[in-house]
mmCIF file of C-alpha atoms and ligand atoms in Angstrom:
data_model
loop_
_atom_site.group_PDB
_atom_site.id
_atom_site.type_symbol
_atom_site.label_atom_id
_atom_site.label_comp_id
_atom_site.label_asym_id
_atom_site.label_seq_id
_atom_site.Cartn_x
_atom_site.Cartn_y
_atom_site.Cartn_z
ATOM 1 C CA MET A 1 109.375 104.491 69.138
ATOM 2 C CA THR A 2 111.600 104.525 72.006
ATOM 3 C CA THR A 3 110.389 102.895 75.375
ATOM 4 C CA ARG A 4 110.160 105.236 78.227
ATOM 5 C CA LEU A 5 111.512 103.111 81.026
ATOM 6 C CA ALA A 6 111.299 104.200 84.717
ATOM 7 C CA ILE A 7 113.462 103.033 86.927
ATOM 8 C CA VAL A 8 112.118 102.488 90.563
ATOM 9 C CA VAL A 9 114.616 102.265 94.231
ATOM 10 C CA PRO A 10 112.926 101.678 96.954
ATOM 11 C CA CYS A 11 115.406 103.703 99.410
ATOM 12 C CA TYR A 12 115.516 102.485 103.634
ATOM 13 C CA ASN A 13 118.169 104.604 105.309
ATOM 14 C CA GLU A 14 120.525 104.581 102.458
ATOM 15 C CA GLU A 15 122.774 107.752 102.990
ATOM 16 C CA GLU A 16 125.660 105.683 102.402
ATOM 17 C CA ALA A 17 124.693 104.090 98.944
ATOM 18 C CA LEU A 18 122.537 106.572 97.601
ATOM 19 C CA PRO A 19 124.460 109.933 96.036
ATOM 20 C CA GLU A 20 127.120 106.712 94.242
ATOM 21 C CA THR A 21 123.896 104.782 93.042
ATOM 22 C CA ASN A 22 121.641 107.780 91.055
ATOM 23 C CA LYS A 23 125.843 108.353 89.495
ATOM 24 C CA ARG A 24 125.764 104.891 88.107
ATOM 25 C CA LEU A 25 121.633 105.118 86.901
ATOM 26 C CA LEU A 26 121.923 108.330 85.721
ATOM 27 C CA ALA A 27 125.525 107.300 84.278
ATOM 28 C CA LEU A 28 123.047 104.500 82.268
ATOM 29 C CA LEU A 29 120.244 106.688 81.520
ATOM 30 C CA ASP A 30 122.489 108.833 79.704
ATOM 31 C CA ARG A 31 124.269 106.346 77.189
ATOM 32 C CA MET A 32 120.807 104.922 76.199
ATOM 33 C CA GLN A 33 118.919 107.780 75.590
ATOM 34 C CA THR A 34 122.141 108.848 73.183
ATOM 35 C CA ASN A 35 121.224 105.451 71.557
ATOM 36 C CA GLY A 36 118.618 105.874 71.295
ATOM 37 C CA VAL A 37 116.875 103.534 73.168
ATOM 38 C CA ILE A 38 114.786 105.136 75.532
ATOM 39 C CA SER A 39 113.068 108.051 75.940
ATOM 40 C CA ALA A 40 113.837 111.799 77.232
ATOM 41 C CA ASP A 41 111.323 112.093 79.673
ATOM 42 C CA SER A 42 112.843 108.336 81.270
ATOM 43 C CA ALA A 43 113.305 108.875 84.862
ATOM 44 C CA ILE A 44 114.431 107.459 88.323
ATOM 45 C CA HIS A 45 112.032 107.221 91.019
ATOM 46 C CA TYR A 46 113.304 106.981 94.640
ATOM 47 C CA ILE A 47 110.646 105.680 97.207
ATOM 48 C CA ASP A 48 112.099 106.940 100.836
ATOM 49 C CA ASP A 49 110.557 104.143 103.219
ATOM 50 C CA GLY A 50 110.331 106.318 106.109
ATOM 51 C CA SER A 51 113.766 106.876 106.709
ATOM 52 C CA ARG A 52 115.716 108.112 109.756
ATOM 53 C CA ASP A 53 118.789 109.386 108.525
ATOM 54 C CA LYS A 54 119.320 111.823 105.984
ATOM 55 C CA THR A 55 117.733 109.937 102.959
ATOM 56 C CA TRP A 56 114.666 112.210 101.964
ATOM 57 C CA PRO A 57 117.028 115.385 102.025
ATOM 58 C CA LEU A 58 119.848 113.425 99.958
ATOM 59 C CA ILE A 59 116.560 112.438 97.412
ATOM 60 C CA LYS A 60 115.468 116.246 97.334
ATOM 61 C CA THR A 61 119.281 116.895 96.276
ATOM 62 C CA LEU A 62 119.404 114.591 94.080
ATOM 63 C CA ALA A 63 116.469 115.896 92.506
ATOM 64 C CA ALA A 64 117.119 119.357 92.047
ATOM 65 C CA THR A 65 120.691 118.333 90.079
ATOM 66 C CA ASP A 66 118.554 115.777 87.554
ATOM 67 C CA THR A 67 114.990 117.144 86.244
ATOM 68 C CA ARG A 68 115.429 112.619 84.949
ATOM 69 C CA VAL A 69 116.146 112.170 89.367
ATOM 70 C CA HIS A 70 111.883 111.818 91.309
ATOM 71 C CA GLY A 71 110.821 111.080 94.692
ATOM 72 C CA ILE A 72 107.852 110.127 96.380
ATOM 73 C CA LYS A 73 107.814 109.865 99.970
ATOM 74 C CA LEU A 74 106.365 106.988 102.101
ATOM 75 C CA SER A 75 104.512 108.662 105.558
ATOM 76 C CA ARG A 76 106.865 105.840 107.410
ATOM 77 C CA ASN A 77 108.620 102.996 106.876
ATOM 78 C CA ARG A 78 106.302 100.116 105.363
ATOM 79 C CA GLY A 79 108.650 97.747 104.059
ATOM 80 C CA HIS A 80 111.068 96.817 100.811
ATOM 81 C CA GLN A 81 107.737 94.946 99.217
ATOM 82 C CA THR A 82 104.850 97.546 100.082
ATOM 83 C CA ALA A 83 107.624 100.173 98.964
ATOM 84 C CA LEU A 84 108.793 98.951 96.123
ATOM 85 C CA LEU A 85 104.816 98.420 95.116
ATOM 86 C CA ALA A 86 104.237 102.338 96.015
ATOM 87 C CA GLY A 87 106.757 103.226 93.096
ATOM 88 C CA LEU A 88 105.437 100.233 90.314
ATOM 89 C CA LEU A 89 101.838 101.731 90.910
ATOM 90 C CA THR A 90 103.220 105.757 91.396
ATOM 91 C CA ALA A 91 105.765 105.814 88.405
ATOM 92 C CA GLU A 92 104.961 106.365 84.841
ATOM 93 C CA GLY A 93 106.255 104.919 81.740
ATOM 94 C CA ASP A 94 106.443 102.162 78.735
ATOM 95 C CA ALA A 95 108.698 99.931 81.120
ATOM 96 C CA LEU A 96 109.173 99.943 85.268
ATOM 97 C CA VAL A 97 112.923 98.598 86.398
ATOM 98 C CA SER A 98 112.973 97.734 90.227
ATOM 99 C CA ILE A 99 116.579 98.129 91.664
ATOM 100 C CA ASP A 100 117.536 98.608 95.036
ATOM 101 C CA ALA A 101 119.484 101.122 96.263
ATOM 102 C CA ASP A 102 122.367 99.071 97.201
ATOM 103 C CA LEU A 103 123.982 98.202 93.957
ATOM 104 C CA GLN A 104 124.239 94.609 94.745
ATOM 105 C CA ASP A 105 122.119 94.069 91.693
ATOM 106 C CA ASP A 106 124.230 94.780 88.230
ATOM 107 C CA VAL A 107 122.466 98.706 86.609
ATOM 108 C CA ASN A 108 124.390 97.572 83.430
ATOM 109 C CA VAL A 109 121.998 94.719 83.300
ATOM 110 C CA ILE A 110 119.343 96.741 82.698
ATOM 111 C CA GLU A 111 120.408 97.438 79.085
ATOM 112 C CA LYS A 112 119.738 93.793 78.034
ATOM 113 C CA MET A 113 115.552 94.046 80.329
ATOM 114 C CA VAL A 114 115.225 96.455 77.787
ATOM 115 C CA ALA A 115 116.533 94.566 74.546
ATOM 116 C CA GLU A 116 114.403 91.626 76.150
ATOM 117 C CA PHE A 117 111.419 94.463 76.740
ATOM 118 C CA ALA A 118 111.896 95.769 72.929
ATOM 119 C CA ALA A 119 111.914 91.406 71.633
ATOM 120 C CA GLY A 120 107.713 91.533 73.081
ATOM 121 C CA ALA A 121 108.703 90.564 76.883
ATOM 122 C CA GLU A 122 106.786 91.990 79.479
ATOM 123 C CA VAL A 123 108.330 90.853 81.806
ATOM 124 C CA VAL A 124 112.151 90.480 82.617
ATOM 125 C CA TYR A 125 113.407 88.876 85.740
ATOM 126 C CA GLY A 126 117.138 89.361 87.087
ATOM 127 C CA VAL A 127 118.572 86.106 87.841
ATOM 128 C CA ARG A 128 121.842 86.028 89.805
ATOM 129 C CA ASP A 129 124.251 83.882 88.547
ATOM 130 C CA SER A 130 125.626 83.448 91.709
ATOM 131 C CA ARG A 131 125.187 83.369 95.085
ATOM 132 C CA ALA A 132 128.710 83.984 96.523
ATOM 133 C CA ALA A 133 128.777 87.676 97.719
ATOM 134 C CA ASP A 134 126.141 86.476 99.905
ATOM 135 C CA THR A 135 126.357 85.296 103.344
ATOM 136 C CA ALA A 136 126.697 81.629 103.578
ATOM 137 C CA PHE A 137 123.719 82.112 106.831
ATOM 138 C CA LYS A 138 122.096 83.985 103.834
ATOM 139 C CA ARG A 139 122.464 81.171 101.357
ATOM 140 C CA HIS A 140 121.248 78.398 103.309
ATOM 141 C CA THR A 141 118.347 79.669 104.343
ATOM 142 C CA ALA A 142 117.099 81.597 100.595
ATOM 143 C CA LEU A 143 117.661 78.306 99.122
ATOM 144 C CA ALA A 144 116.069 75.865 102.304
ATOM 145 C CA TYR A 145 112.805 78.857 101.142
ATOM 146 C CA TYR A 146 112.907 78.537 97.849
ATOM 147 C CA GLY A 147 112.890 74.578 98.222
ATOM 148 C CA LEU A 148 109.720 74.519 101.016
ATOM 149 C CA MET A 149 108.359 77.538 98.599
ATOM 150 C CA ARG A 150 107.826 75.108 95.661
ATOM 151 C CA LYS A 151 107.019 72.367 97.853
ATOM 152 C CA MET A 152 103.950 74.326 98.468
ATOM 153 C CA GLY A 153 102.895 74.545 95.215
ATOM 154 C CA VAL A 154 104.350 78.617 94.186
ATOM 155 C CA ASP A 155 106.046 79.257 91.100
ATOM 156 C CA LEU A 156 108.589 81.176 91.967
ATOM 157 C CA VAL A 157 111.142 82.209 89.590
ATOM 158 C CA HIS A 158 114.081 79.888 90.561
ATOM 159 C CA ASN A 159 116.942 82.797 91.702
ATOM 160 C CA HIS A 160 115.189 85.796 91.143
ATOM 161 C CA ALA A 161 114.774 89.143 93.901
ATOM 162 C CA ASP A 162 112.525 91.608 93.392
ATOM 163 C CA PHE A 163 115.011 93.064 90.225
ATOM 164 C CA ARG A 164 112.699 93.118 87.346
ATOM 165 C CA LEU A 165 111.433 94.950 84.542
ATOM 166 C CA MET A 166 107.688 95.371 84.019
ATOM 167 C CA GLY A 167 105.804 96.367 80.352
ATOM 168 C CA ARG A 168 102.874 98.910 81.623
ATOM 169 C CA ARG A 169 99.915 96.581 81.353
ATOM 170 C CA ALA A 170 101.775 93.737 83.874
ATOM 171 C CA ILE A 171 102.118 96.508 85.956
ATOM 172 C CA GLU A 172 98.284 97.254 85.240
ATOM 173 C CA ALA A 173 97.300 93.826 86.000
ATOM 174 C CA LEU A 174 99.774 94.052 89.279
ATOM 175 C CA ARG A 175 97.145 96.671 90.244
ATOM 176 C CA GLU A 176 94.287 94.720 89.840
ATOM 177 C CA TYR A 177 95.270 92.080 92.994
ATOM 178 C CA GLY A 178 93.759 93.775 95.797
ATOM 179 C CA GLU A 179 95.791 92.530 98.731
ATOM 180 C CA VAL A 180 96.941 94.429 101.528
ATOM 181 C CA ASN A 181 99.594 91.781 102.550
ATOM 182 C CA MET A 182 102.012 92.400 98.688
ATOM 183 C CA PHE A 183 104.189 88.871 98.066
ATOM 184 C CA LEU A 184 106.050 90.667 94.826
ATOM 185 C CA ARG A 185 108.072 87.446 94.053
ATOM 186 C CA GLY A 186 104.651 85.006 93.593
ATOM 187 C CA ILE A 187 102.827 87.033 92.396
ATOM 188 C CA VAL A 188 104.509 88.711 89.535
ATOM 189 C CA PRO A 189 104.962 85.069 88.303
ATOM 190 C CA LEU A 190 100.632 84.689 88.206
ATOM 191 C CA ILE A 191 100.101 87.478 85.825
ATOM 192 C CA GLY A 192 101.717 85.984 83.386
ATOM 193 C CA TYR A 193 102.600 87.670 79.559
ATOM 194 C CA ARG A 194 105.755 86.800 77.826
ATOM 195 C CA ALA A 195 108.344 86.197 80.069
ATOM 196 C CA ALA A 196 112.130 85.990 79.089
ATOM 197 C CA THR A 197 115.531 86.339 81.938
ATOM 198 C CA VAL A 198 118.496 87.624 82.272
ATOM 199 C CA LYS A 199 121.321 86.809 84.193
ATOM 200 C CA TYR A 200 123.986 88.998 86.249
ATOM 201 C CA ASP A 201 126.650 88.064 88.902
ATOM 202 C CA ARG A 202 125.207 89.739 92.483
ATOM 203 C CA ALA A 203 128.094 91.726 93.691
ATOM 204 C CA GLU A 204 128.240 92.200 97.957
ATOM 205 C CA ARG A 205 126.722 95.928 98.877
ATOM 206 C CA PHE A 206 128.110 98.774 97.831
ATOM 207 C CA ALA A 207 128.065 101.007 101.181
ATOM 208 C CA GLY A 208 125.751 100.656 104.605
ATOM 209 C CA VAL A 209 124.516 97.504 105.991
ATOM 210 C CA SER A 210 121.523 95.387 105.544
ATOM 211 C CA LYS A 211 118.433 96.652 105.962
ATOM 212 C CA TYR A 212 116.848 93.368 105.549
ATOM 213 C CA THR A 213 116.875 92.356 109.681
ATOM 214 C CA LEU A 214 116.563 88.981 110.663
ATOM 215 C CA ARG A 215 112.642 90.019 111.640
ATOM 216 C CA LYS A 216 112.472 91.535 108.604
ATOM 217 C CA MET A 217 113.473 88.557 106.999
ATOM 218 C CA LEU A 218 111.206 86.361 109.096
ATOM 219 C CA THR A 219 108.258 87.956 108.099
ATOM 220 C CA PHE A 220 108.518 87.696 104.735
ATOM 221 C CA ALA A 221 109.356 84.242 104.111
ATOM 222 C CA LEU A 222 105.871 83.633 106.457
ATOM 223 C CA GLU A 223 104.160 86.217 104.110
ATOM 224 C CA GLY A 224 105.348 84.340 101.331
ATOM 225 C CA VAL A 225 103.979 80.999 102.894
ATOM 226 C CA THR A 226 100.554 82.929 103.938
ATOM 227 C CA SER A 227 99.789 84.600 101.071
ATOM 228 C CA PHE A 228 99.802 81.895 98.742
ATOM 229 C CA SER A 229 99.495 78.505 100.083
ATOM 230 C CA VAL A 230 96.436 76.568 102.431
ATOM 231 C CA VAL A 231 99.615 73.169 102.342
ATOM 232 C CA PRO A 232 99.748 73.719 106.292
ATOM 233 C CA LEU A 233 95.886 74.015 106.178
ATOM 234 C CA ARG A 234 96.057 70.648 105.039
ATOM 235 C CA LEU A 235 99.695 69.053 107.354
ATOM 236 C CA ILE A 236 96.659 69.403 109.828
ATOM 237 C CA THR A 237 94.110 68.032 108.830
ATOM 238 C CA LEU A 238 96.824 65.238 108.040
ATOM 239 C CA LEU A 239 97.993 65.211 110.903
ATOM 240 C CA GLY A 240 94.643 64.533 112.936
ATOM 241 C CA PHE A 241 94.282 61.914 110.458
ATOM 242 C CA LEU A 242 97.666 59.955 111.354
ATOM 243 C CA VAL A 243 96.687 60.433 114.767
ATOM 244 C CA SER A 244 93.911 59.579 114.261
ATOM 245 C CA VAL A 245 94.776 56.002 113.123
ATOM 246 C CA PHE A 246 97.111 55.380 115.488
ATOM 247 C CA SER A 247 95.225 56.078 118.736
ATOM 248 C CA PHE A 248 92.522 53.494 117.031
ATOM 249 C CA LEU A 249 94.847 51.181 117.388
ATOM 250 C CA MET A 250 96.221 51.789 120.629
ATOM 251 C CA ILE A 251 92.642 50.442 121.373
ATOM 252 C CA LEU A 252 92.828 48.075 119.903
ATOM 253 C CA PHE A 253 96.057 46.518 120.921
ATOM 254 C CA ILE A 254 94.458 47.350 124.926
ATOM 255 C CA VAL A 255 91.084 45.579 124.279
ATOM 256 C CA TYR A 256 93.419 42.301 123.288
ATOM 257 C CA GLY A 257 95.794 43.046 126.024
ATOM 258 C CA ALA A 258 92.642 43.026 128.758
ATOM 259 C CA VAL A 259 90.803 40.331 127.065
ATOM 260 C CA VAL A 260 93.123 38.023 124.953
ATOM 261 C CA LEU A 261 96.347 38.069 127.356
ATOM 262 C CA LYS A 262 94.948 39.540 130.424
ATOM 263 C CA ALA A 263 97.687 40.888 131.031
ATOM 264 C CA VAL A 264 97.398 45.169 130.914
ATOM 265 C CA VAL A 265 98.893 47.164 134.164
ATOM 266 C CA PRO A 266 96.869 49.963 134.315
ATOM 267 C CA GLY A 267 99.601 52.810 134.102
ATOM 268 C CA TRP A 268 100.088 56.514 134.643
ATOM 269 C CA ALA A 269 102.454 57.125 131.663
ATOM 270 C CA SER A 270 99.696 55.623 129.370
ATOM 271 C CA SER A 271 97.191 58.498 130.021
ATOM 272 C CA VAL A 272 99.661 61.244 131.220
ATOM 273 C CA VAL A 273 101.755 60.696 127.866
ATOM 274 C CA PRO A 274 98.912 61.506 125.313
ATOM 275 C CA ILE A 275 97.198 64.570 127.271
ATOM 276 C CA TYR A 276 100.021 66.044 126.603
ATOM 277 C CA PHE A 277 100.800 64.710 123.026
ATOM 278 C CA LEU A 278 97.593 64.983 121.731
ATOM 279 C CA GLY A 279 98.027 69.005 123.817
ATOM 280 C CA GLY A 280 100.899 69.691 121.703
ATOM 281 C CA ILE A 281 98.812 69.108 119.029
ATOM 282 C CA GLN A 282 95.675 70.530 119.034
ATOM 283 C CA LEU A 283 97.737 73.942 120.285
ATOM 284 C CA LEU A 284 100.454 73.756 117.287
ATOM 285 C CA SER A 285 97.608 73.620 114.715
ATOM 286 C CA MET A 286 95.118 76.240 116.417
ATOM 287 C CA GLY A 287 98.430 77.942 115.974
ATOM 288 C CA ILE A 288 98.610 77.476 112.212
ATOM 289 C CA ILE A 289 94.928 77.932 111.943
ATOM 290 C CA GLY A 290 95.498 81.480 114.320
ATOM 291 C CA GLU A 291 97.419 82.545 111.109
ATOM 292 C CA TYR A 292 95.345 82.692 108.838
ATOM 293 C CA VAL A 293 92.348 83.757 110.400
ATOM 294 C CA ALA A 294 94.803 86.998 111.236
ATOM 295 C CA LYS A 295 95.608 87.216 106.791
ATOM 296 C CA ILE A 296 91.947 86.565 106.557
ATOM 297 C CA TYR A 297 91.193 89.495 109.507
ATOM 298 C CA MET A 298 93.865 91.915 107.956
ATOM 299 C CA GLU A 299 93.090 91.648 104.310
ATOM 300 C CA ALA A 300 88.820 91.857 105.072
ATOM 301 C CA LYS A 301 89.766 95.298 106.903
ATOM 302 C CA GLY A 302 91.003 95.898 103.159
ATOM 303 C CA ARG A 303 92.922 99.158 104.217
ATOM 304 C CA PRO A 304 95.506 101.294 101.955
ATOM 305 C CA ARG A 305 98.367 100.211 101.615
ATOM 306 C CA PHE A 306 100.269 103.150 101.907
ATOM 307 C CA PHE A 307 100.445 107.529 101.867
ATOM 308 C CA ILE A 308 102.160 109.316 99.131
ATOM 309 C CA GLU A 309 103.527 111.818 101.528
ATOM 310 C CA LYS A 310 105.528 114.236 98.311
ATOM 311 C CA THR A 311 106.212 113.048 94.780
ATOM 312 C CA ILE A 312 108.766 115.413 93.576
HETATM 313 N N1 LIG B 1 114.345 98.494 102.037
HETATM 314 C C1 LIG B 1 113.015 99.150 102.256
HETATM 315 N N2 LIG B 1 112.426 99.008 103.676
HETATM 316 C C2 LIG B 1 112.253 98.372 104.508
HETATM 317 C C3 LIG B 1 114.404 97.779 104.290
HETATM 318 C C4 LIG B 1 114.445 97.414 102.956
HETATM 319 O O1 LIG B 1 112.952 100.083 101.738
HETATM 320 O O2 LIG B 1 112.058 98.159 105.897
HETATM 321 C C5 LIG B 1 115.370 98.358 100.479
HETATM 322 C C6 LIG B 1 116.665 98.588 100.775
HETATM 323 O O3 LIG B 1 117.079 100.226 100.951
HETATM 324 C C7 LIG B 1 117.097 98.511 99.743
HETATM 325 C C8 LIG B 1 115.877 97.097 98.694
HETATM 326 O O4 LIG B 1 114.935 96.915 100.600
HETATM 327 O O5 LIG B 1 117.072 98.685 98.275
HETATM 328 C C9 LIG B 1 116.958 96.356 100.147
HETATM 329 O O6 LIG B 1 117.721 95.695 100.644
HETATM 330 P P1 LIG B 1 118.754 95.016 101.311
HETATM 331 O O7 LIG B 1 119.648 95.522 100.563
HETATM 332 O O8 LIG B 1 118.574 95.234 102.739
HETATM 333 O O9 LIG B 1 118.267 94.079 101.821
HETATM 334 P P2 LIG B 1 119.036 92.574 101.438
HETATM 335 O O10 LIG B 1 120.280 92.317 99.707
HETATM 336 O O11 LIG B 1 120.044 92.513 102.597
HETATM 337 O O12 LIG B 1 118.924 91.448 101.610
HETATM 338 MG MG1 LIG B 2 120.306 94.554 99.167
#
């Protein structure tokens, strides 16, 4: 039995890269269909994440020229993860591959992914061999971030972004996760089932500039931590404990100085400094707690994650 493949591509202002991406993806489908690896109703789904440029008209044109091309238009910009999710939860198929629109991920690796799927893997992770094409800033921040996440107990696949294949069973499992803020890289390993990895070299963006602004990157990073880890909350407890022990020792020292040494000079610094010190720690701690409270607040609302405006 041949696999019905669906390729899901989130697009935000990708008018420059899209024509070439489409050409390469269609060539891939042609080749795999000729080889009898995937079925005739395999397709490509472009998810327009509220683009401000001509991305959607372009998707419409592409869909009109080939019946295997489909488009999903979100009602506004909701971010990469949500756009991806919209595609994954909507597209039909036995195996769904998610890939960026900018051709940084090697489209030909999809063939290897499908081969792994045919061999029994339910999830296949695309893992980049080198990060040579990324900027030094992106490389270093990414490395530090993955290290931090691992310390906080989040199970992430090393050097894997969102280029992966998921079988129908994994997709249906993903649907069960009710959280509104999805950090897919953390959720997918939690699903389980048999997994495989395929390696590839990450290229430079084909055209246009990164759609991940520093702000979006920071939000994404914070999202990853607060969605998966309660370690920051535990650190507050630890910090509080350490400060208490320190204060207790300080009291002992002062009593010792007053009773035994009789040499305590009532100082301005010793009374004012702790006020600032403790005030700072309290504010910091409240900030972290606030982060989680905000999360509970948002999740408790159970807002719908996306609305599809149109499908073609
Ligand atoms: N993207 C999206 N919504 C956004 C930002 C990005 O759908 O709000 C898409 C974008 O079109 C691309 C993918 O997510 O297909 C990855 O974005 P980009 O290549 O700009 O990120 P980078 O590779 O620089 O991390
Ligand atoms: Mg990119």
